[in-house]
Tab-separated table of C-alpha atoms in Angstrom:
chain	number	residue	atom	x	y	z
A	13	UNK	CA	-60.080	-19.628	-34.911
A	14	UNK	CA	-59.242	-23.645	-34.787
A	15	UNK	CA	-60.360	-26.343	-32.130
A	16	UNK	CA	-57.388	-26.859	-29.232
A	17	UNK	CA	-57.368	-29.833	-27.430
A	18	UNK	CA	-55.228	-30.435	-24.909
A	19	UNK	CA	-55.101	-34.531	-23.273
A	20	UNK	CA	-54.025	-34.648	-19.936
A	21	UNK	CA	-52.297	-37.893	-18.940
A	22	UNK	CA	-52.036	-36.748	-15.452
A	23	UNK	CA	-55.782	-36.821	-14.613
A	24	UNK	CA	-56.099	-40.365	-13.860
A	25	UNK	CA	-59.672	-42.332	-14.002
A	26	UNK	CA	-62.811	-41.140	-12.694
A	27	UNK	CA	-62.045	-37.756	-11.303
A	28	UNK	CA	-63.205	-34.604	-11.829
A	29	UNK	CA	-61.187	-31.523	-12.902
A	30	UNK	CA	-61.818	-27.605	-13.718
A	31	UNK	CA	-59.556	-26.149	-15.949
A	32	UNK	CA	-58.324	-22.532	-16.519
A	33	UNK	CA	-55.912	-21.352	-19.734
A	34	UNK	CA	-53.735	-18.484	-19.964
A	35	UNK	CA	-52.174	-17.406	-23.141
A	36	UNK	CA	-48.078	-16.766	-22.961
A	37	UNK	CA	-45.925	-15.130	-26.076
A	38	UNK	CA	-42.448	-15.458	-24.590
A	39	UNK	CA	-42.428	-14.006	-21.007
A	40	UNK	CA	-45.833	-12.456	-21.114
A	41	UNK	CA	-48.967	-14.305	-19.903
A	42	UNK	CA	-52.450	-13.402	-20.109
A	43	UNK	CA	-55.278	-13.374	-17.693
A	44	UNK	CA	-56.672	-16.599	-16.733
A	45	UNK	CA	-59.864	-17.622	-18.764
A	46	UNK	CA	-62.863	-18.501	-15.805
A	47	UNK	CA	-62.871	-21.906	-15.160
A	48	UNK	CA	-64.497	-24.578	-17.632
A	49	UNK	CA	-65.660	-27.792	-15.766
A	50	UNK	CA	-66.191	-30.283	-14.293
A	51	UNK	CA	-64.693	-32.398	-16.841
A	52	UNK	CA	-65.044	-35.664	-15.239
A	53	UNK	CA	-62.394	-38.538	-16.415
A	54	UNK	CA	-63.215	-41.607	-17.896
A	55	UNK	CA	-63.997	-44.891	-15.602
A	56	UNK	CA	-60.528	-46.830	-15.210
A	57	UNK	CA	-61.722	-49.903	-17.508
A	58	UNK	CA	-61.555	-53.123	-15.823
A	59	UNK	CA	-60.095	-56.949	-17.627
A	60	UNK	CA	-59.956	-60.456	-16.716
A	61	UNK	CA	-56.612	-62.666	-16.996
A	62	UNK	CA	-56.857	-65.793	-17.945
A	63	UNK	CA	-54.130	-68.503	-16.608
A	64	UNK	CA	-54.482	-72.357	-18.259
A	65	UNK	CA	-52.296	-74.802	-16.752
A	66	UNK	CA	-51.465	-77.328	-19.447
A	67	UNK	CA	-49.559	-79.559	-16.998
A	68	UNK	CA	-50.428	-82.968	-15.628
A	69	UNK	CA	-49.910	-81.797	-12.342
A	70	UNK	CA	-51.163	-78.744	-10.292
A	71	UNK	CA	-49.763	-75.435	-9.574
A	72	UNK	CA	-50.160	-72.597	-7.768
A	73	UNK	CA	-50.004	-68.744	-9.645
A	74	UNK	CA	-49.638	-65.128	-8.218
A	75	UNK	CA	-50.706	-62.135	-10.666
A	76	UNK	CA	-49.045	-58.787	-9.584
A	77	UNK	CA	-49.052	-55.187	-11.556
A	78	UNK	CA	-46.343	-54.479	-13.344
A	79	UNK	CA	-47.301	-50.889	-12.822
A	80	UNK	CA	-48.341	-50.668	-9.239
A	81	UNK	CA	-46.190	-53.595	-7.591
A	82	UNK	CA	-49.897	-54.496	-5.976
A	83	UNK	CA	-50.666	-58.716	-5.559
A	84	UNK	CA	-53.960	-59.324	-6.927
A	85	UNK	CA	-56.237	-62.410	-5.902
A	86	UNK	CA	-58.933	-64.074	-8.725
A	87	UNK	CA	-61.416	-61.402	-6.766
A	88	UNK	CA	-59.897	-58.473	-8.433
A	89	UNK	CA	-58.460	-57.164	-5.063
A	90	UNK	CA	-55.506	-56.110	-4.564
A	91	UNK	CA	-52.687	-55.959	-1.908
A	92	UNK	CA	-49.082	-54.611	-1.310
A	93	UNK	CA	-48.088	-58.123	0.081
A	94	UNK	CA	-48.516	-61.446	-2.001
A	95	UNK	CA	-50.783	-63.478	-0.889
A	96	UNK	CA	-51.205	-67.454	-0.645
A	97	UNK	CA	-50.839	-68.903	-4.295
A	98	UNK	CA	-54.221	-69.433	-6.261
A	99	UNK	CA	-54.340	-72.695	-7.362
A	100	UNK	CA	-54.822	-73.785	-10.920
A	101	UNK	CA	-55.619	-77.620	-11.471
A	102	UNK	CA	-54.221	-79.539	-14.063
A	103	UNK	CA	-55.454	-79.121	-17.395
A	104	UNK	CA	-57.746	-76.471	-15.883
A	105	UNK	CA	-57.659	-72.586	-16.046
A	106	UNK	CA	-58.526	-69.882	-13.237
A	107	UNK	CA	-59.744	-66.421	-14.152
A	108	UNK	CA	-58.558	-63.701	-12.081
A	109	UNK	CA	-61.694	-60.989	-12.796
A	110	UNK	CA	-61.728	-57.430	-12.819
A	111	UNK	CA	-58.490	-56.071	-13.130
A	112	UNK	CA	-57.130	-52.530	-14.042
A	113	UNK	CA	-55.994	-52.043	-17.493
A	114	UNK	CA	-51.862	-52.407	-17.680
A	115	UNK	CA	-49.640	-54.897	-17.764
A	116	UNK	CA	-49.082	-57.978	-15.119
A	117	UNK	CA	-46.621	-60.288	-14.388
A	118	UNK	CA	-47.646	-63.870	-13.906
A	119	UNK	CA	-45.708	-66.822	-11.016
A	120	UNK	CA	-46.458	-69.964	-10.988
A	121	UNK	CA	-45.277	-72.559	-8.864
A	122	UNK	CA	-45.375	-76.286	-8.425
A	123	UNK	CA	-45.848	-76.018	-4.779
A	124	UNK	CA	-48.095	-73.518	-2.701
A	125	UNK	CA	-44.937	-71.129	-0.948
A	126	UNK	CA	-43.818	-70.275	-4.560
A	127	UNK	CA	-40.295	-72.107	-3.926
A	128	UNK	CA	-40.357	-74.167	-6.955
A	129	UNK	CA	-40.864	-71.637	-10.208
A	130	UNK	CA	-42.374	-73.717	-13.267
A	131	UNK	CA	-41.038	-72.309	-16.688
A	132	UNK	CA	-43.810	-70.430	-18.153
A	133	UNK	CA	-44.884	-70.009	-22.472
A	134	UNK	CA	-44.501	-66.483	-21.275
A	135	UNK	CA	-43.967	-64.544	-17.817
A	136	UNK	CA	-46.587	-61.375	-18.213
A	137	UNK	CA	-49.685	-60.531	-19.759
A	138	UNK	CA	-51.047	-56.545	-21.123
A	139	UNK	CA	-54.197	-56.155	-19.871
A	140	UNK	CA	-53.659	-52.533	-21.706
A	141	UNK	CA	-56.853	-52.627	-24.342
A	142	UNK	CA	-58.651	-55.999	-23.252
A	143	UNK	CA	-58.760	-59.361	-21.648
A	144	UNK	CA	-55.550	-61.670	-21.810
A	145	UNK	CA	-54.683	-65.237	-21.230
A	146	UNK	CA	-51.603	-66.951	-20.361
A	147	UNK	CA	-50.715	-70.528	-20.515
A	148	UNK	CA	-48.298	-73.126	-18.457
């Protein structure tokens, strides 16, 4: 007579689920149990990134999930199309605020289309367990 848990990875953030269990030995299956709920899922947690431009010269950064392809703005809104370039002065930083928790990759450009790529310390940033910065 133990404790089961059982974590479901497929419930996603902030919803609410009822759940029903059945008990199977090999092909036979018991009754369903009545239904135990609402079990409402955790708020999806929200992070800020970070990008420092170390340059002596402007540029201009795009932030996009890794996870769902969307182009997020320093807002925390996102879009399925990139948008115009943020710019980050030199030796200044931009924070790009509330963000969903995975990882991101990170363009920056010397010019405001995005057709000049500047070489980056490092090209993404996990936002997975907390805030993140990246330098250029």
């Amino acid at each position: 007579h133990g404790t089961l848990t059982y974590p479901d990875s497929s419930a996603g953030w902030s919803n609410t689920w009822w759940y029903r269990v059945a008990a199977t030995d090999g092909p036979n299956q018991s009754a369903f149990s009545a239904s135990a709920g609402p079990v409402t899922t955790d708020v999806q947690p929200l992070y800020d990134l970070t990008v420092r431009n170390t340059r002596t010269s402007d540029i201009y950064v795009w932030v996009q999930s890794a996870g769902t392809g969307l182009w997020y703005n320093t807002a925390g809104s996102g879009w399925s199309t990139r948008q115009t370039g943020q710019r980050v002065r030199k030796n200044k930083q931009e924070i790009w605020y509330n963000l969903p928790c995975g990882v991101f990759y990170v363009f920056a450009s010397s010019d405001a289309a995005g057709n000049s790529p500047v070489p980056s310390i490092g090209g993404s940033s996990d936002l997975s367990s907390g805030s993140s910065t990246i330098s250029y």
